[in-house]
Each structure stands twice: as structure tokens, then as C-alpha cells.
XYZ file of C-alpha atoms in Angstrom:
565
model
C -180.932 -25.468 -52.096
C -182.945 -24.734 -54.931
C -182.420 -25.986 -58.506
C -181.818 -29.409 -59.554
C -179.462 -32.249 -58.240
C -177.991 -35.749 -59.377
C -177.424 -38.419 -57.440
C -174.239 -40.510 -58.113
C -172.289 -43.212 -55.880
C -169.646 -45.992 -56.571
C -170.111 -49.300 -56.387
C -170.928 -50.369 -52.599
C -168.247 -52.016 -50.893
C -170.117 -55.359 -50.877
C -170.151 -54.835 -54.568
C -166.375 -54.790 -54.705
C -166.132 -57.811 -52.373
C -167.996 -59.842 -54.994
C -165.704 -58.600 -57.615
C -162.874 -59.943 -55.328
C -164.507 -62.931 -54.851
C -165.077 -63.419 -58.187
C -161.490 -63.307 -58.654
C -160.684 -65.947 -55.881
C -162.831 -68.092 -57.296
C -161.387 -67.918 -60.529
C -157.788 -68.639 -59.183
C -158.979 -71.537 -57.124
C -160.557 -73.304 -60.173
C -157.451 -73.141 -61.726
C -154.986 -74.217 -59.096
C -157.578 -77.202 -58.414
C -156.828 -78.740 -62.025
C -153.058 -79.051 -60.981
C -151.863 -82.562 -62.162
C -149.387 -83.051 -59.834
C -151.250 -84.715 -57.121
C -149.303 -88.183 -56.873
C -146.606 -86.250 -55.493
C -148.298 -84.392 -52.483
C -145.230 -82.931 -50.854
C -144.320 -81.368 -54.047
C -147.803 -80.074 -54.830
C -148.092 -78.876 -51.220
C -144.996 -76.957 -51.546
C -145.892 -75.937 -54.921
C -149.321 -74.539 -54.055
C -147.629 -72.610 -51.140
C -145.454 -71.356 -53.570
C -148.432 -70.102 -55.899
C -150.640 -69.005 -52.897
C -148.193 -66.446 -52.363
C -147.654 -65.216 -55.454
C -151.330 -65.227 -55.536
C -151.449 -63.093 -52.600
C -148.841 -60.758 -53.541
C -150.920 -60.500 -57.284
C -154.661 -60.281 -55.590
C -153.495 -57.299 -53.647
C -151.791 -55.376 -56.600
C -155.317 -56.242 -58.481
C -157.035 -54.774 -55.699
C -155.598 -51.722 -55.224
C -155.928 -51.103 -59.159
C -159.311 -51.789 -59.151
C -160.614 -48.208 -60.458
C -162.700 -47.559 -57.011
C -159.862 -47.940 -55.013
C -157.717 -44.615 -55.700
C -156.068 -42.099 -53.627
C -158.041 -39.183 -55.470
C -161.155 -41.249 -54.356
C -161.223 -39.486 -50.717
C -161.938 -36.428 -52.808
C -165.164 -37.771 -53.691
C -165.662 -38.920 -50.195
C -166.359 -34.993 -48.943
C -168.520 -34.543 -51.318
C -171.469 -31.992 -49.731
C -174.946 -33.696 -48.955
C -176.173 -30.173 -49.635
C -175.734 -31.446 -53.423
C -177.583 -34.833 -53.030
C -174.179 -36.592 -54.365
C -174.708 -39.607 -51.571
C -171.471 -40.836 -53.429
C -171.317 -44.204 -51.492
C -175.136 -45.020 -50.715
C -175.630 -47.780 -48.082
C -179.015 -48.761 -49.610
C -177.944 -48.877 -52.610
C -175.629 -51.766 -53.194
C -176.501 -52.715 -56.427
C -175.953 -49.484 -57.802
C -174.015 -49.604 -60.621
C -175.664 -53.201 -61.419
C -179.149 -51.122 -62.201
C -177.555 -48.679 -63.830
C -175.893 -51.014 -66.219
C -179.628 -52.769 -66.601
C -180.810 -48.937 -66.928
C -178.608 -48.488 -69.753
C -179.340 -52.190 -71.732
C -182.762 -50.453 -71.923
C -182.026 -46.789 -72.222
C -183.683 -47.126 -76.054
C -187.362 -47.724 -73.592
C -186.282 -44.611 -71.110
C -184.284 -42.176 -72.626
C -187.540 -40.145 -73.960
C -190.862 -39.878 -72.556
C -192.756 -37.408 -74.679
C -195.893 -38.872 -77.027
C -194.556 -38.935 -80.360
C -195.849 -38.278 -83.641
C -195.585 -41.720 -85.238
C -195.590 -39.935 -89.145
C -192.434 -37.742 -88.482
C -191.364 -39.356 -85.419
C -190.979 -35.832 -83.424
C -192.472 -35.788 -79.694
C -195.658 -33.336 -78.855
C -194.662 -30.344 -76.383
C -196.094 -27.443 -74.945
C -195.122 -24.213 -73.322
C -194.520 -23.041 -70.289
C -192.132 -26.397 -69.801
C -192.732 -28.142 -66.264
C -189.130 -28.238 -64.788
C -186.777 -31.933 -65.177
C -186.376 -31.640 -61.658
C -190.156 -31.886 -61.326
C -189.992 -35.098 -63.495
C -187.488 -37.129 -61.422
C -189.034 -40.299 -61.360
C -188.461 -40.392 -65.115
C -185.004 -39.387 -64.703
C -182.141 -42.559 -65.888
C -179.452 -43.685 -64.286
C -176.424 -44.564 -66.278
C -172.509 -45.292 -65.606
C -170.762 -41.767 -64.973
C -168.219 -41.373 -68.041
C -165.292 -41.148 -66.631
C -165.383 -43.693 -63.716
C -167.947 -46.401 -64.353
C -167.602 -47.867 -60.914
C -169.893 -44.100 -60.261
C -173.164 -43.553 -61.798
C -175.065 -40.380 -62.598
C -178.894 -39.819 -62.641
C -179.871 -37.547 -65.324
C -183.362 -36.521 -66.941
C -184.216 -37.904 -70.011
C -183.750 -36.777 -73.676
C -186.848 -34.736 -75.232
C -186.414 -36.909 -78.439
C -183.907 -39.105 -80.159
C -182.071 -37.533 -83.505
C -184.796 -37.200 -85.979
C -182.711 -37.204 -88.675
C -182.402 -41.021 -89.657
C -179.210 -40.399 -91.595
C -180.937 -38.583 -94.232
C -181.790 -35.068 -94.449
C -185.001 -34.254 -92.629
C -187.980 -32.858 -94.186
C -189.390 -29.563 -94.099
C -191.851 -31.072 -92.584
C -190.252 -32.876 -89.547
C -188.683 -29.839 -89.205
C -191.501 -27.406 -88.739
C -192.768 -29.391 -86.193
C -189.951 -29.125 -83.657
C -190.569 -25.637 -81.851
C -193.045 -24.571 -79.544
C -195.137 -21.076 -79.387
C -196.195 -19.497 -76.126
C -199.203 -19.007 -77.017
C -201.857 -22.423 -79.627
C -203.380 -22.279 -82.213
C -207.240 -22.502 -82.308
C -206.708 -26.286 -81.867
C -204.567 -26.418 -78.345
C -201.547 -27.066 -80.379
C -198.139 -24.713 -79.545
C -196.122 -26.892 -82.469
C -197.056 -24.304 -85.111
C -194.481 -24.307 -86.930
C -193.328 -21.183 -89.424
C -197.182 -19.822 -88.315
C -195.833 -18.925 -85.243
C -195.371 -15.100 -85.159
C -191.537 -14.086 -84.223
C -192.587 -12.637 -80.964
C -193.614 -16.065 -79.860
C -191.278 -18.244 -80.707
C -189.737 -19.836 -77.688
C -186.122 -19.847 -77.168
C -184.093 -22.541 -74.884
C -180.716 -21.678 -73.749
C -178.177 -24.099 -72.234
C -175.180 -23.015 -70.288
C -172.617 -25.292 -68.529
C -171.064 -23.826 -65.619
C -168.043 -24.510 -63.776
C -167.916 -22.589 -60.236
C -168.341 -19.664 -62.067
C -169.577 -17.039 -59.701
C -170.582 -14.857 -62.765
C -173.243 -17.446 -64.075
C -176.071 -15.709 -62.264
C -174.799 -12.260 -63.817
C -175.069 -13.844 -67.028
C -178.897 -15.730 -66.764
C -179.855 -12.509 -64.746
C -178.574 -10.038 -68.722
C -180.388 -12.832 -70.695
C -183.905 -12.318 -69.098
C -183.127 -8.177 -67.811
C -181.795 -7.648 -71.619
C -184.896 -9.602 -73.278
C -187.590 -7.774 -75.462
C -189.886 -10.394 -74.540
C -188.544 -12.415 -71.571
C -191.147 -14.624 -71.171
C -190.506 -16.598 -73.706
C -187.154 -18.060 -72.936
C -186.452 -20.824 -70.944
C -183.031 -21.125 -69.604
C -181.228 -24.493 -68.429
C -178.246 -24.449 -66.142
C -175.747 -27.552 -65.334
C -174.128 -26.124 -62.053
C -170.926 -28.085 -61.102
C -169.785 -26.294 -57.697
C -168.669 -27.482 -54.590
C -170.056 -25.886 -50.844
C -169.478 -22.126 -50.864
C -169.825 -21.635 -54.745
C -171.978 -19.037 -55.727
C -175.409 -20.658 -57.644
C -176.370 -19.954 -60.742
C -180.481 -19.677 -60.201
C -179.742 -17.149 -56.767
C -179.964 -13.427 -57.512
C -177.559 -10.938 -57.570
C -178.927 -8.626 -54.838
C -179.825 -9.869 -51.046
C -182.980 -12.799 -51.588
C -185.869 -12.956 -53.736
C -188.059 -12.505 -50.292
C -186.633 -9.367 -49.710
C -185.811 -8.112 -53.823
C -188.709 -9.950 -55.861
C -188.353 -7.376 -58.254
C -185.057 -9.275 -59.470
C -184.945 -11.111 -63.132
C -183.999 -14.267 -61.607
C -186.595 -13.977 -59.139
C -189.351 -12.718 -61.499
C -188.409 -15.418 -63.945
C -187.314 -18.415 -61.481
C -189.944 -20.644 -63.243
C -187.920 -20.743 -66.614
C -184.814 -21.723 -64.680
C -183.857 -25.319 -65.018
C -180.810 -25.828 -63.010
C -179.137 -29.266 -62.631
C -176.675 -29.270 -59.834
C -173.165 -31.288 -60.088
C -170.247 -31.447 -57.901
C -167.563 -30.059 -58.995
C -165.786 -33.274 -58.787
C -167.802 -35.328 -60.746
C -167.239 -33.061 -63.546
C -165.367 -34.417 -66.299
C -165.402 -31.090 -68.692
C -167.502 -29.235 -70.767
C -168.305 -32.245 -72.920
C -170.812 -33.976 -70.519
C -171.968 -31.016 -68.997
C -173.295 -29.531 -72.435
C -174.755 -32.847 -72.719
C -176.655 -32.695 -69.867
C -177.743 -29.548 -71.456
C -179.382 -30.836 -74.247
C -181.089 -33.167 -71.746
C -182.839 -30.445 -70.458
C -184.390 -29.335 -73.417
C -188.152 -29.853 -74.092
C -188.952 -28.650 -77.622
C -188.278 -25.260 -77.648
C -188.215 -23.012 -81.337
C -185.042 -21.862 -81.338
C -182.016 -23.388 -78.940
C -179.092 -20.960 -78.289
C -176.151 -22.061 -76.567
C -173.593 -19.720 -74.289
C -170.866 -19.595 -71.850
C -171.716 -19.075 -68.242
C -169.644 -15.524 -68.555
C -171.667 -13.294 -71.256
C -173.547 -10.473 -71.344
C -176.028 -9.664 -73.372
C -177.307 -6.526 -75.707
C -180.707 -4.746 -75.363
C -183.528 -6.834 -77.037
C -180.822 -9.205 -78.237
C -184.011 -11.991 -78.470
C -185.806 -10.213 -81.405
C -182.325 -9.138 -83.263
C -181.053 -12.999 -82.890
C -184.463 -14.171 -84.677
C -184.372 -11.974 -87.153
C -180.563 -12.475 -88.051
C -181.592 -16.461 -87.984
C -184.608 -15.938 -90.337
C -183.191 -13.734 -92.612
C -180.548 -16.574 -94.178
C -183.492 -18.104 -95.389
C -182.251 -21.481 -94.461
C -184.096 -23.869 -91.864
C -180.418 -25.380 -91.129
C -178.871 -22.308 -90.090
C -176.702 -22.219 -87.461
C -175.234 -18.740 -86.456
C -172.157 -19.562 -84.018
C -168.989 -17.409 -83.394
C -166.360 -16.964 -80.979
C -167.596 -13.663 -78.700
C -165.747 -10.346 -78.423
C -164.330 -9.288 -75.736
C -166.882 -7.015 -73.161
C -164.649 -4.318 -72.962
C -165.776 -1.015 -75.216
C -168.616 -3.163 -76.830
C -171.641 -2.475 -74.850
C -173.394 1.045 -73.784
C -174.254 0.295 -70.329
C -177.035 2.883 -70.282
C -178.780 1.772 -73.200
C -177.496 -1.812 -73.341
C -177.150 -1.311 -77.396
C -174.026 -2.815 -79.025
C -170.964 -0.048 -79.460
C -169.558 -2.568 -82.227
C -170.098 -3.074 -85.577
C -167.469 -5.760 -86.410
C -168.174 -9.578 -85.306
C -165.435 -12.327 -85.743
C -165.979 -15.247 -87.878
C -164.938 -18.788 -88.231
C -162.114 -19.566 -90.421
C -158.930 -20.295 -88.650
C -158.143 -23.823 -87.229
C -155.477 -25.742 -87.479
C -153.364 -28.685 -86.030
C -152.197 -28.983 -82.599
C -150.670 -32.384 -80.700
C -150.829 -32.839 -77.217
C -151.249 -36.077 -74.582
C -154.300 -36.758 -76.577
C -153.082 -37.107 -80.076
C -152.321 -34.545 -82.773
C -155.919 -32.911 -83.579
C -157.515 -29.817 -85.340
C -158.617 -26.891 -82.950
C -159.775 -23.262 -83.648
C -156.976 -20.621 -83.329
C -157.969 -17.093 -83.106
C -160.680 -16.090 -85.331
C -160.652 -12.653 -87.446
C -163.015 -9.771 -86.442
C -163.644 -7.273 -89.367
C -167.402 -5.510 -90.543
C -169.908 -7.687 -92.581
C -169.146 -7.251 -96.546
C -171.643 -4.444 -97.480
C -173.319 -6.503 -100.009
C -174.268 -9.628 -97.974
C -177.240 -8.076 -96.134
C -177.284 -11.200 -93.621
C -175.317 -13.486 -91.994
C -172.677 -15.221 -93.526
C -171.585 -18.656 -94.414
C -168.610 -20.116 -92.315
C -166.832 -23.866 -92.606
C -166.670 -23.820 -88.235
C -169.061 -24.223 -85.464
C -167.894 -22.537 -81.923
C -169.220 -23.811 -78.596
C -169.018 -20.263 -76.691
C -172.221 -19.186 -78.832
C -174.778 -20.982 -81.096
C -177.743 -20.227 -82.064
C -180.147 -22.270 -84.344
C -183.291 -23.709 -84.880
C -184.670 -26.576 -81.787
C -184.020 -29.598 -84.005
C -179.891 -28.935 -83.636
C -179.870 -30.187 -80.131
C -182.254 -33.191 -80.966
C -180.100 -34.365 -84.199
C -176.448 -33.245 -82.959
C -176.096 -33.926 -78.716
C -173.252 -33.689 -77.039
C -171.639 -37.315 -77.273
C -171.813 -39.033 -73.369
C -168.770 -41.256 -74.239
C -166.345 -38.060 -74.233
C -164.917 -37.769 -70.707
C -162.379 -34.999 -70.418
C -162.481 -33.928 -73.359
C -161.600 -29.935 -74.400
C -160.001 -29.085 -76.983
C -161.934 -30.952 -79.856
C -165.482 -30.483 -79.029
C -166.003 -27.916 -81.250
C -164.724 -30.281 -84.052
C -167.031 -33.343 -82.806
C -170.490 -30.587 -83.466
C -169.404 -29.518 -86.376
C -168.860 -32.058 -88.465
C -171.032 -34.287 -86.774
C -173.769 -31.506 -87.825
C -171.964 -30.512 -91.735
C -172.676 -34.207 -92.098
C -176.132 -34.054 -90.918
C -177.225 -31.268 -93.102
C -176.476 -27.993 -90.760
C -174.966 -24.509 -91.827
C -173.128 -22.721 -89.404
C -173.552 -18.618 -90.110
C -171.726 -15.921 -88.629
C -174.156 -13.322 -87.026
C -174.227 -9.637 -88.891
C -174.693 -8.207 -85.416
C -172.845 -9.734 -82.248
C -175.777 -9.688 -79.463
C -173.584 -10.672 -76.984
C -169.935 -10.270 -75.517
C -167.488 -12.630 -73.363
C -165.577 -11.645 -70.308
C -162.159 -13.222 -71.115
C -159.960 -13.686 -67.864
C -156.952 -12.013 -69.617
C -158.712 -8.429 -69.574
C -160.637 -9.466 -65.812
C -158.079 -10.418 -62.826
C -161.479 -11.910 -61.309
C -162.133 -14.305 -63.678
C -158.412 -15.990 -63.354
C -160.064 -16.732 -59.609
C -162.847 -19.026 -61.634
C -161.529 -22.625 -61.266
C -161.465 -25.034 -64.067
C -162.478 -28.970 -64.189
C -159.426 -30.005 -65.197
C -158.516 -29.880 -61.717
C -160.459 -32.950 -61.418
C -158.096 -34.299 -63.889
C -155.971 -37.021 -61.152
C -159.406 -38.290 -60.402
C -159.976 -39.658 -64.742
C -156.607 -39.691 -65.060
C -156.515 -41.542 -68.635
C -160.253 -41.267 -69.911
C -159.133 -38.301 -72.230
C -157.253 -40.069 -74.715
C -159.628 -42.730 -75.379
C -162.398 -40.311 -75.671
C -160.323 -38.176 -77.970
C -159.964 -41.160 -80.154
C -163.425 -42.210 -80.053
C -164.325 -38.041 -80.954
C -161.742 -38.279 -83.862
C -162.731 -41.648 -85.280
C -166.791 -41.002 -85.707
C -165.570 -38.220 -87.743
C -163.735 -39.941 -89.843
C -160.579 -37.843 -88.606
C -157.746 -40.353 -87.389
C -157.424 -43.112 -90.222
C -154.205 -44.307 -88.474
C -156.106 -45.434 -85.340
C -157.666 -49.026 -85.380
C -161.372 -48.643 -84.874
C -160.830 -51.337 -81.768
C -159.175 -48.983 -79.799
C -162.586 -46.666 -79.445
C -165.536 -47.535 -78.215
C -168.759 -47.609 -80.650
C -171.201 -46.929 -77.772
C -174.261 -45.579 -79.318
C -173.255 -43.924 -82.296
C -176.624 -43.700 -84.029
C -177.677 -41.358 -81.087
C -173.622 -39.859 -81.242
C -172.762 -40.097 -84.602
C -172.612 -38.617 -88.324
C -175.566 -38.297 -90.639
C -176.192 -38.993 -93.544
C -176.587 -36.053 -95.749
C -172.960 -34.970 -96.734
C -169.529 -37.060 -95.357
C -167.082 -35.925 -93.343
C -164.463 -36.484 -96.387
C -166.538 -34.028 -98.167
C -166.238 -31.497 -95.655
C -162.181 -32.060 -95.216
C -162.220 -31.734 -99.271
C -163.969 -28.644 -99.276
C -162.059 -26.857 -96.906
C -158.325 -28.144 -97.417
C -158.039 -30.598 -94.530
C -155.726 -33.900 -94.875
C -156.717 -36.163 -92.048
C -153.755 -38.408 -92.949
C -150.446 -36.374 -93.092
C -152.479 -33.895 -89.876
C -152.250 -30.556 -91.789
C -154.784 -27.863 -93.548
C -154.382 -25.751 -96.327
C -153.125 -22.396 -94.821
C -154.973 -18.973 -94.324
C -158.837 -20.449 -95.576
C -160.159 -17.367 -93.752
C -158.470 -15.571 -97.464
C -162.227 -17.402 -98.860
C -164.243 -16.568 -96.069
C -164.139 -13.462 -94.464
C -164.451 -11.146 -97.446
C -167.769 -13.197 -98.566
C -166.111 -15.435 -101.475
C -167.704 -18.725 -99.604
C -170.859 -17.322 -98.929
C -171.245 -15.924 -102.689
C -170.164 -19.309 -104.259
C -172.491 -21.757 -101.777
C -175.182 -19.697 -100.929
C -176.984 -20.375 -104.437
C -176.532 -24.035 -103.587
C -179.330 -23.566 -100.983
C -182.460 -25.812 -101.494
C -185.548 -24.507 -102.768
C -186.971 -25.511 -99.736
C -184.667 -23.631 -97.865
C -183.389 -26.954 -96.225
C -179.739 -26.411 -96.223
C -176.881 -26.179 -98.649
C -176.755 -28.976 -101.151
C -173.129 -29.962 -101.462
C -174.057 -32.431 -104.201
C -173.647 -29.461 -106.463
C -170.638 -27.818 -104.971
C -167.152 -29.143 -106.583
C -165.131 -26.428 -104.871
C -161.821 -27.717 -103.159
C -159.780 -25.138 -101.003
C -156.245 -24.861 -101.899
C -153.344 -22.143 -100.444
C -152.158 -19.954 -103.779
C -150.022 -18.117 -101.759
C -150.484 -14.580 -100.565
């Protein structure tokens, strides 16, 4: 099969023996301090008495141990096909190398040459595939069942940011041309003419059989095609259709075919399906893939795409003026919005981000985007305008987004919330999140398309890390300063300089801003009355640095409150 693969197994049986003996052991040393010895019949009897509880408690611990499941024969059929050698005979010390791999993931987790004045890696363009760079690849605990571990290619860079707001400078040299300068060099920064620019575009797919529609519109639908590089994370079981195969017969027998033409800018990694703990770690994967591209543009696995959508994109992105732009919105519906004969957009509306508000559920009371509003760009704005939310079904921005704000590993099962865990994370790191003028893109929602209620979804994996949610929800919540109430025991700090906040602006500034209370878990209602019709933009866009590097909330005093209407 072509296209990448990971290779993940649980601990070895032998491994799990030592764990058992371990606890033997441990019980032994303990009964063997008994005082009682000077009167042996009772101690005898006593022991007895002990050995059986011990018994009766060693086997409970056993079967509890979290590699010893009845969900675990799920993993057990996993397909060879997908090199997922879930339990690997030669491999007994599996998980034991991975934990050593990640005591020293600081050493592995990029392998680029950086530049040691602003600390960003060199690259070059056309990108040699991850899956071409295996022996580089790291192999960590899986998230949601360390007794598993996943091997995944190494980050391009580590967050550049260093909790202060990078320079125009650092930031210029993130972002790759396809074509050097006079020197060799493809990091040429704002030199680079549009047409040039690279673009990287990550999409996490679930057994979605329209995937390959959707990487097939973004290179068909291209002005210049050859400068995007897409990267897949595949999570399918035997029989799923494959992201990186074309739509018609075989590349042998159709070469003409976008995927085919353009197979070399495919990056797929491939998952099974149930080792997929939700969109969370996919999307992280994701940003593993990418290899400092211009521009990084992230999208559903069920989009298509308008004519020359690559140049319009750019240009809407440029024309803000701001280096930290991020233009993100939830997509339209496909129906009515694209001329199939011309592939030009049949809308001029686009939705934008305003509307979120509290939800509970098994993982805590937490904020989550409701439906957003879609009405035409006020007439006076000329460009794309300012919105408090980031969405996860599109983003587009500049490289540097992916390297300062990846997806967080330690967030197993997580859903609802991610969108919360980007956006702050990158408000606090300096980013502004745009909606586009001009949608360049549209979703296929499964309540207008009875095929897409076919398309499975990972929480059907959910028996399997039954119980990793709500600590990951907790963990998402608390590096965003957004559950007080919760003790900052009960989540893990794993890596939060790679995972967490910046420095620039504070999470309390953002909830200030925009009329959230993270303590009594409600907003100020109907915030889109500020946004849509242009009142934020007007207010905060003259806050934007001379430089052009983001929004400079040090001079905005504005606080968000409900007057009724």
C-alpha cells in the first residue's frame, strides 16, 4: 500500500509478567516482616489466610492492568497491510524504549539545521516525504493507552515563539519558495513573489471515502498546483478507501489524474482506525508532517474547493496586512455554492466566528462554538475581518502557526474543545484569527448527503480509552486558564512549553475582552451583535503594530458586555 504507516504494539507479554512479578515481589517482602513467628501455627495459618486474599487481590490487579481488556481483541485484528504489528515478538521492550525515546525527545523531536540567531530550522522545496525519513521517525507512548506506542516523524521545529512575541524577523524566515534566490536559499521571506509561495495543507481523516475527492479539488482546482504540498493522516481499517489512490481505475492505466500527476506532494501517514483517539492527535500528527512551508492551511477531509482558490487565499491573507493573520471559519454548506463548470464560487456571503457558548457533558461543563452567522462582508472593510474564534474545519495562515501552536499530544479523545485549546493557546501567543471576504471552499455536511451518515466516526473506538477524555479535557481547560475550580494535580503538565500558552497577551485578557467568566461557566450573550457588522474589526484593527506583527492588546481596554437587544 502506498503512503505512510506507524508502527505501534503493547507491551510484550514478558513485559507484563515482569510487572506481575514485580508485584509478587512486593507482597512477599511484606508478608516476610510478619512478627509473629514465635507462634508458627498461628503464622502458618495466618499466612494461608493472607495468601489467599493475596490471590484473590493479584488476579483482580491483573485483569485491571490496562493491557488486559476485553476491547483489546479489537486491536488484535488489526491488518498487517497497515504495518500496526500491535504485539511484536521482537520487540519486548517496547514500551521501555519508547519511554527512554521520550526522556530524550528534546535531542529527537527535530532534525532540521537550525539557525542559531532566530532559532528557525533551514528548508527547501520540493520536501522529501516523512515516510522517506523513517529512521528519524520517534517512538513515544500512544495517548490514550500507554501500555501501546506510536512511531511518528519528527517535528520540523519546536515553537519559536519563546513566550514572547516573535520578531519580524524570525518570522520572515519560516516559509519556503519553489524556486532560490541567487544564493541557493528558498527561505526568502516577503521577497518571495505570491506565485511561489508554498502552501502545506494538513487533513485528518477518519475512513472517509471522500478524502481522495477532496486532495484530488485541492490540486485539480489550483492556479499553480505545484506548489502545494499536501499531508494526509489516514486512520482506516482493511477495505477503506485511501486517501493518496485516485478517483478513476489506477494511475498505470489514468496518469493523467491529479493525484497521480501530483503523488510526490502527497504525504500520507497511515493509522488504524482503532488506534485513533480523535481528531486531536491526528491533527497533531499533521503538524508533524510539516517541513517549512509559507503558508499552512488546514481542512476537513470532506471539502471542495473553488477555481484558483490558491492565489485568492494569498491574496485575502496578505491583504490584512498582518503577519499573524489567521483566516479560519466554519465552511458553508456545498449545496448551491459552487458552479461546477467553471468551479467559481456562486456565494457571496461567508460565516464568521462569534457564537460559542457553554455546554456540560461527561467531560465537564466547557465552551464550544454553536452555529456561526453567514451574512456579506460590510462594504467598507475591503478585507477580511477580525473575529474573537478560531475553527478547526478551515485555517489558513502563515507557516509559523503550526510551529508555535501544535496540536497538544496529551489530549486523547478529545472533541468538542479543540477549537478552544488553538485559539487561545494562539490569542495568547500573538495570532489573529480573520474571517475570509471570499469562502474558497465548501463542506459536505452529512445532514444534506445520506452518504456521508455511512462515514464512521472514532468515537467508536471510544470502549477501547474508555476514561482518557476527561482527564485530557481537564488538562485542555487548565493550560488555558479555563477551569479555576480544578486542582492543577488532577492534569498532567506534560510538556507544556511545546503545548502551552505564550506569552504575548493572557488568556484572562482574552475572556475579558470578549465577556467570558471562567468561574460561574457563562458568556455574555449575542457577542456576534460586535462582530459581524465590523464594530470589532473597526475598534482593534488600528491597534495593529507598525510592523504589522499582530494586534497589540496592550492598548485595547474594550470589555464585551450584553446591553440587551
Amino acid at each position: 500500500m502506498e503512503g505512510g504507516s506507524t508502527s505501534s504494539s503493547p507491551k510484550s507479554s514478558e513485559t507484563r509478567k515482569k510487572r506481575i512479578r514485580k508485584k509478587t515481589s512486593k507482597m512477599n517482602d511484606t508478608l516476610s516482616l510478619s512478627p509473629n513467628a514465635k507462634i508458627q501455627s498461628t503464622a502458618i495459618s495466618l499466612i494461608g489466610c493472607i495468601f489467599f486474599l493475596y490471590m484473590y487481590g493479584l488476579t483482580s490487579s491483573v485483569l485491571s492492568l490496562p493491557d488486559i481488556r476485553l476491547d483489546q481483541g479489537l486491536l488484535f485484528s488489526m491488518n498487517k497491510k497497515h504495518a500496526m504489528n500491535i504485539f511484536n515478538e521482537n520487540q519486548d521492550d517496547d514500551l521501555e524504549a519508547a519511554e527512554e525515546d521520550n526522556e530524550n525527545a528534546d535531542d529527537k523531536e527535530t532534525n532540521a539545521v537550525v539557525d542559531d540567531k532566530l532559532g528557525v530550522p533551514d528548508s527547501t522545496w520540493p520536501v522529501t516525504s516523512t515516510n522517506k525519513e523513517k529512521d528519524k521517525w520517534i517512538t513515544l507512548p500512544h495517548p490514550g493507552e500507554a501500555s501501546m506506542s506510536v512511531t511518528l516523524p519528527p517535528f520540523w521545529s519546536k515553537p519559536i515563539h519563546n513566550n514572547k512575541l516573535m520578531t519580524r524577523e524570525q518570522a520572515m524566515r519560516v516559509g519556503t519558495c519553489i524556486e532560490p534566490d541567487e544564493n541557493g536559499n528558498f527561505q526568502r521571506g516577503d521577497k518571495c513573489p505570491l506565485h511561489q509561495r508554498t502552501i502545506f495543507v494538513a487533513i485528518a481523516s477518519y475512513r472517509d471515502w471522500q478524502c481522495k475527492h477532496t486532495v484530488t479539488s485541492i490540486f485539480h482546482r489550483a492556479k499553480y498546483p505545484e506548489r502545494i504540498r499536501v499531508a494526509v493522516v489516514d486512520q482506516i481499517v482493511d477495505g477503506d478507501d485511501i486517501c493518496d489512490e485516485p478517483i478513476h481505475e489506477t494511475c498505470k492505466t489514468m496518469p493523467d489524474q491529479d493525484i497521480c500527476k501530483y503523488h510526490s506532494q502527497i504525504d500520507v501517514y497511515t493509522m488504524d482506525a482503532p488506534l485513533a483517539v480523535g481528531p486531536v492527535f491526528a491533527r497533531h500528527i499533521g503538524h508533524r508532517q510539516y517541513r517549512g512551508e509559507y503558508y499552512t492551511m488546514q481542512s476537513d477531509a470532506h471539502v471542495t474547493f473553488t477555481q484558483d482558490w490558491d492565489v485568492d487565499i494569498i491574496e485575502q491573507q496578505e491583504a490584512t496586512g498582518d503577519e499573524m493573520t489567521v483566516l479560519t471559519t466554519y465552511l458553508t454548506d456545498i449545496v448551491d455554492s459552487i458552479d461546477e463548470k467553471t468551479g467559481k464560487s456562486l456565494r457571496h456571503t461567508r460565516p464568521i466566528m462569534c457564537n460559542t457558548d457553554y455546554e456540560g457533558g461527561p467531560q465537564g461543563k466547557h465552551l464550544r462554538h454553536l452555529s456561526q452567522p453567514e451574512r456579506m462582508p460590510p462594504p467598507d472593510l475591503k478585507m477580511p475581518q477580525l473575529q474573537p474564534w478560531w475553527a478547526a474545519g478551515f485555517s489558513f495562515s502563515r507557516g509559523h502557526f503550526v510551529v508555535n501552536v501544535p496540536y497538544d499530544f496529551y489530549q486523547p479523545m478529545i472533541f468538542q474543545g479543540e477549537e478552544m485549546s488553538i485559539g487561545i493557546r494562539g490569542y495568547t501567543i500573538g495570532y489573529d484569527y480573520y474571517a475570509p471576504q471570499r469562502s474558497v471552499c465548501f463542506h459536505h455536511y452529512a445532514s444534506l448527503n445520506p452518504d456521508r451518515n455511512k462515514v464512521p466516526h472514532f468515537w467508536e473506538n471510544s470502549s477501547i480509552y474508555a476514561g482518557t477524555g476527561k482527564k485530557a479535557m481537564a488538562r485542555l481547560l487548565g493550560i488555558v486558564h479555563m477551569n479555576p475550580e480544578t486542582p492543577r494535580t488532577f492534569w498532567g503538565h506534560e510538556e507544556e512549553d511545546m503545548y502551552g500558552i505564550g506569552g504575548v497577551r493572557s488568556p484572562e485578557k482574552f475572556y475579558e475582552t470578549f465577556g467570558i467568566d471562567v468561574v460561574a461557566k457563562k458568556t455574555e450573550k449575542k457577542l456576534c451583535q460586535f462582530v459581524e457588522a465590523g464594530q470589532m474589526h473597526r475598534q482593534f484593527i488600528p491597534k495593529l503594530r507598525p510592523d504589522g506583527m499582530g494586534i497589540d492588546y496592550t492598548n485595547i481596554s474594550y470589555k464585551y458586555k450584553y446591553r440587551g437587544g
